[in-house]
């Protein structure tokens, strides 16, 4: 299976990215984690993206905060799918990173997840891989079924908790 690349704008983004790493491990997806800033080491970030396909990557996940141009800078240099995680740091609660990541010009897409939405970034990467991997697709279906069961169990408990109020006006 081709690997997923997780690229951080800074080591300080690792706590967010660890949630994506955890999900990818759950699915048995090989991964590589790098720190490559679009601003502090643009040449290295560009070279990584430009060689990512021939290096065996399938999907790139970029996590960055503030003026978060990392996902876009990677996307500019590869035709692999790039998923952006805007990280909440600095004083603007991640809105700065969200807009910097999501507002890409036509022709260079970045699939942007929610602020700090690392789990969804990893699940989306797995879904991309699962297009041609039935075993992964089956794992995704099982995870969805577990999600559904967990919510229905919450529903059952909450209904039970408030059952006595059902007859009141
Ligand atoms: C961004 O600036 C990084 O992705 C990080 O989220 C933020 C702060 O970086 P550090 O100053 O902690 O290295 O480029």
mmCIF file of C-alpha atoms and ligand atoms in Angstrom:
data_model
loop_
_atom_site.group_PDB
_atom_site.id
_atom_site.type_symbol
_atom_site.label_atom_id
_atom_site.label_comp_id
_atom_site.label_asym_id
_atom_site.label_seq_id
_atom_site.Cartn_x
_atom_site.Cartn_y
_atom_site.Cartn_z
ATOM 1 C CA UNK A 1 0.000 0.000 0.000
ATOM 2 C CA UNK A 2 1.287 3.454 -0.863
ATOM 3 C CA UNK A 3 2.004 5.652 2.153
ATOM 4 C CA UNK A 4 0.303 8.803 3.408
ATOM 5 C CA UNK A 5 2.542 11.797 4.030
ATOM 6 C CA UNK A 6 1.763 13.949 7.052
ATOM 7 C CA UNK A 7 3.552 17.276 6.789
ATOM 8 C CA UNK A 8 3.655 19.733 9.680
ATOM 9 C CA UNK A 9 4.419 23.418 9.379
ATOM 10 C CA UNK A 10 6.127 23.180 12.753
ATOM 11 C CA UNK A 11 6.779 20.541 15.411
ATOM 12 C CA UNK A 12 4.290 22.550 17.489
ATOM 13 C CA UNK A 13 1.537 21.182 15.185
ATOM 14 C CA UNK A 14 2.264 17.604 16.242
ATOM 15 C CA UNK A 15 -0.392 17.361 19.008
ATOM 16 C CA UNK A 16 -3.075 18.005 16.378
ATOM 17 C CA UNK A 17 -1.490 15.722 13.790
ATOM 18 C CA UNK A 18 -1.168 12.861 16.285
ATOM 19 C CA UNK A 19 -4.928 12.322 16.025
ATOM 20 C CA UNK A 20 -4.513 11.692 12.278
ATOM 21 C CA UNK A 21 -1.546 9.417 12.913
ATOM 22 C CA UNK A 22 -3.641 7.397 15.360
ATOM 23 C CA UNK A 23 -6.449 6.914 12.829
ATOM 24 C CA UNK A 24 -4.076 5.889 10.039
ATOM 25 C CA UNK A 25 -2.423 3.358 12.351
ATOM 26 C CA UNK A 26 -5.850 1.934 13.188
ATOM 27 C CA UNK A 27 -6.383 1.257 9.487
ATOM 28 C CA UNK A 28 -2.869 -0.105 9.015
ATOM 29 C CA UNK A 29 -1.949 2.622 6.541
ATOM 30 C CA UNK A 30 1.799 3.247 6.195
ATOM 31 C CA UNK A 31 2.743 6.850 6.882
ATOM 32 C CA UNK A 32 5.656 9.220 7.053
ATOM 33 C CA UNK A 33 5.714 12.382 9.172
ATOM 34 C CA UNK A 34 7.761 15.443 8.197
ATOM 35 C CA UNK A 35 8.197 19.029 9.378
ATOM 36 C CA UNK A 36 8.483 21.264 6.306
ATOM 37 C CA UNK A 37 7.450 24.881 6.594
ATOM 38 C CA UNK A 38 6.147 26.692 3.511
ATOM 39 C CA UNK A 39 7.792 29.842 4.846
ATOM 40 C CA UNK A 40 10.846 28.733 6.804
ATOM 41 C CA UNK A 41 12.124 26.070 4.373
ATOM 42 C CA UNK A 42 10.202 26.619 1.127
ATOM 43 C CA UNK A 43 12.791 24.890 -1.071
ATOM 44 C CA UNK A 44 12.633 21.667 0.947
ATOM 45 C CA UNK A 45 8.838 21.749 1.078
ATOM 46 C CA UNK A 46 8.680 22.218 -2.687
ATOM 47 C CA UNK A 47 11.167 19.401 -3.333
ATOM 48 C CA UNK A 48 9.243 17.041 -1.050
ATOM 49 C CA UNK A 49 5.957 17.686 -2.844
ATOM 50 C CA UNK A 50 7.521 17.515 -6.304
ATOM 51 C CA UNK A 51 8.969 14.053 -5.612
ATOM 52 C CA UNK A 52 6.124 12.725 -3.427
ATOM 53 C CA UNK A 53 4.480 10.582 -6.100
ATOM 54 C CA UNK A 54 7.718 8.866 -7.130
ATOM 55 C CA UNK A 55 8.605 8.489 -3.422
ATOM 56 C CA UNK A 56 5.577 6.215 -2.950
ATOM 57 C CA UNK A 57 3.081 8.618 -1.416
ATOM 58 C CA UNK A 58 -0.610 8.437 -2.272
ATOM 59 C CA UNK A 59 -2.085 11.357 -0.338
ATOM 60 C CA UNK A 60 -0.510 14.259 1.540
ATOM 61 C CA UNK A 61 -1.976 15.697 4.733
ATOM 62 C CA UNK A 62 -0.665 19.134 5.686
ATOM 63 C CA UNK A 63 -1.206 20.566 9.176
ATOM 64 C CA UNK A 64 -0.344 24.198 9.791
ATOM 65 C CA UNK A 65 -1.546 27.187 11.740
ATOM 66 C CA UNK A 66 -1.652 30.981 11.421
ATOM 67 C CA UNK A 67 -0.756 32.014 7.821
ATOM 68 C CA UNK A 68 -1.185 28.368 6.859
ATOM 69 C CA UNK A 69 0.095 28.172 3.306
ATOM 70 C CA UNK A 70 1.655 24.734 3.658
ATOM 71 C CA UNK A 71 -1.154 22.659 2.134
ATOM 72 C CA UNK A 72 -1.448 25.048 -0.790
ATOM 73 C CA UNK A 73 2.300 25.170 -1.330
ATOM 74 C CA UNK A 74 2.446 21.362 -1.427
ATOM 75 C CA UNK A 75 -0.583 21.178 -3.734
ATOM 76 C CA UNK A 76 1.095 23.616 -6.097
ATOM 77 C CA UNK A 77 3.918 21.130 -6.588
ATOM 78 C CA UNK A 78 2.136 17.773 -6.849
ATOM 79 C CA UNK A 79 -0.930 16.255 -8.462
ATOM 80 C CA UNK A 80 -1.435 13.939 -5.492
ATOM 81 C CA UNK A 81 -4.510 14.810 -3.421
ATOM 82 C CA UNK A 82 -3.632 17.206 -0.599
ATOM 83 C CA UNK A 83 -5.734 17.459 2.552
ATOM 84 C CA UNK A 84 -5.262 20.549 4.706
ATOM 85 C CA UNK A 85 -5.735 20.707 8.469
ATOM 86 C CA UNK A 86 -5.954 24.302 9.682
ATOM 87 C CA UNK A 87 -4.526 24.340 13.215
ATOM 88 C CA UNK A 88 -5.820 26.608 15.967
ATOM 89 C CA UNK A 89 -2.858 28.516 17.338
ATOM 90 C CA UNK A 90 -2.041 32.172 17.711
ATOM 91 C CA UNK A 91 -4.752 34.613 18.704
ATOM 92 C CA UNK A 92 -7.447 34.024 16.077
ATOM 93 C CA UNK A 93 -8.700 30.581 17.059
ATOM 94 C CA UNK A 94 -7.743 28.963 13.763
ATOM 95 C CA UNK A 95 -9.867 31.225 11.544
ATOM 96 C CA UNK A 96 -6.632 32.594 10.048
ATOM 97 C CA UNK A 97 -5.393 29.091 9.207
ATOM 98 C CA UNK A 98 -8.806 27.994 7.940
ATOM 99 C CA UNK A 99 -9.034 30.797 5.401
ATOM 100 C CA UNK A 100 -5.368 30.483 4.421
ATOM 101 C CA UNK A 101 -5.870 26.778 3.739
ATOM 102 C CA UNK A 102 -9.306 26.684 2.152
ATOM 103 C CA UNK A 103 -9.208 29.686 -0.189
ATOM 104 C CA UNK A 104 -7.207 28.077 -2.949
ATOM 105 C CA UNK A 105 -7.260 29.394 -6.508
ATOM 106 C CA UNK A 106 -9.100 27.367 -9.129
ATOM 107 C CA UNK A 107 -6.933 24.560 -10.492
ATOM 108 C CA UNK A 108 -4.943 23.840 -7.326
ATOM 109 C CA UNK A 109 -7.348 22.183 -4.879
ATOM 110 C CA UNK A 110 -6.791 21.515 -1.197
ATOM 111 C CA UNK A 111 -9.408 19.385 0.569
ATOM 112 C CA UNK A 112 -9.723 21.359 3.781
ATOM 113 C CA UNK A 113 -11.127 19.824 6.960
ATOM 114 C CA UNK A 114 -12.333 21.638 10.067
ATOM 115 C CA UNK A 115 -10.011 23.570 12.354
ATOM 116 C CA UNK A 116 -7.970 20.898 14.168
ATOM 117 C CA UNK A 117 -9.970 18.292 12.212
ATOM 118 C CA UNK A 118 -7.150 15.783 12.064
ATOM 119 C CA UNK A 119 -9.325 12.697 12.460
ATOM 120 C CA UNK A 120 -11.424 13.583 9.431
ATOM 121 C CA UNK A 121 -8.260 14.331 7.456
ATOM 122 C CA UNK A 122 -7.039 10.808 8.124
ATOM 123 C CA UNK A 123 -10.432 9.230 7.401
ATOM 124 C CA UNK A 124 -10.615 11.136 4.120
ATOM 125 C CA UNK A 125 -7.133 9.872 3.216
ATOM 126 C CA UNK A 126 -8.267 6.313 3.976
ATOM 127 C CA UNK A 127 -11.381 6.827 1.850
ATOM 128 C CA UNK A 128 -9.189 7.901 -1.069
ATOM 129 C CA UNK A 129 -7.030 4.790 -0.675
ATOM 130 C CA UNK A 130 -10.134 2.638 -0.288
ATOM 131 C CA UNK A 131 -11.304 3.508 -3.814
ATOM 132 C CA UNK A 132 -8.974 0.737 -4.984
ATOM 133 C CA UNK A 133 -8.658 -1.281 -1.753
ATOM 134 C CA UNK A 134 -11.692 -3.353 -0.786
ATOM 135 C CA UNK A 135 -10.214 -4.423 2.568
ATOM 136 C CA UNK A 136 -9.878 -0.764 3.593
ATOM 137 C CA UNK A 137 -13.380 -0.038 2.301
ATOM 138 C CA UNK A 138 -14.725 -2.829 4.494
ATOM 139 C CA UNK A 139 -12.911 -1.371 7.546
ATOM 140 C CA UNK A 140 -14.492 2.013 6.785
ATOM 141 C CA UNK A 141 -17.945 0.434 6.608
ATOM 142 C CA UNK A 142 -17.351 -1.254 9.966
ATOM 143 C CA UNK A 143 -16.249 2.031 11.546
ATOM 144 C CA UNK A 144 -19.394 3.744 10.240
ATOM 145 C CA UNK A 145 -21.533 0.962 11.710
ATOM 146 C CA UNK A 146 -19.756 1.354 15.084
ATOM 147 C CA UNK A 147 -20.391 5.105 14.963
ATOM 148 C CA UNK A 148 -24.051 4.517 14.307
ATOM 149 C CA UNK A 149 -24.329 1.988 17.119
ATOM 150 C CA UNK A 150 -22.618 4.379 19.558
ATOM 151 C CA UNK A 151 -25.020 7.220 18.758
ATOM 152 C CA UNK A 152 -28.068 4.961 19.014
ATOM 153 C CA UNK A 153 -26.817 3.779 22.407
ATOM 154 C CA UNK A 154 -26.503 7.419 23.523
ATOM 155 C CA UNK A 155 -30.035 8.008 22.259
ATOM 156 C CA UNK A 156 -31.343 5.015 24.207
ATOM 157 C CA UNK A 157 -29.648 6.209 27.436
ATOM 158 C CA UNK A 158 -30.827 9.817 27.091
ATOM 159 C CA UNK A 159 -34.387 8.718 26.334
ATOM 160 C CA UNK A 160 -34.307 6.511 29.408
ATOM 161 C CA UNK A 161 -32.883 9.346 31.544
ATOM 162 C CA UNK A 162 -35.734 11.693 30.600
ATOM 163 C CA UNK A 163 -38.485 9.106 30.234
ATOM 164 C CA UNK A 164 -40.253 10.327 33.374
ATOM 165 C CA UNK A 165 -40.661 13.782 31.795
ATOM 166 C CA UNK A 166 -42.412 12.457 28.706
ATOM 167 C CA UNK A 167 -45.865 12.587 30.253
ATOM 168 C CA UNK A 168 -45.547 16.118 31.693
ATOM 169 C CA UNK A 169 -46.996 19.159 29.967
HETATM 170 C C1 LIG B 1 2.857 27.834 11.411
HETATM 171 O O1 LIG B 1 3.027 28.688 12.479
HETATM 172 C C2 LIG B 1 3.043 26.454 11.950
HETATM 173 O O2 LIG B 1 2.345 25.516 11.186
HETATM 174 C C3 LIG B 1 2.503 26.562 13.342
HETATM 175 O O3 LIG B 1 1.127 26.168 13.402
HETATM 176 C C4 LIG B 1 2.611 28.051 13.651
HETATM 177 C C5 LIG B 1 3.556 28.362 14.780
HETATM 178 O O4 LIG B 1 4.793 27.747 14.544
HETATM 179 P P1 LIG B 1 5.939 27.783 15.667
HETATM 180 O O5 LIG B 1 6.282 29.220 15.874
HETATM 181 O O6 LIG B 1 5.339 27.130 16.903
HETATM 182 O O7 LIG B 1 7.076 26.976 15.098
HETATM 183 O O8 LIG B 1 3.741 28.100 10.380
#
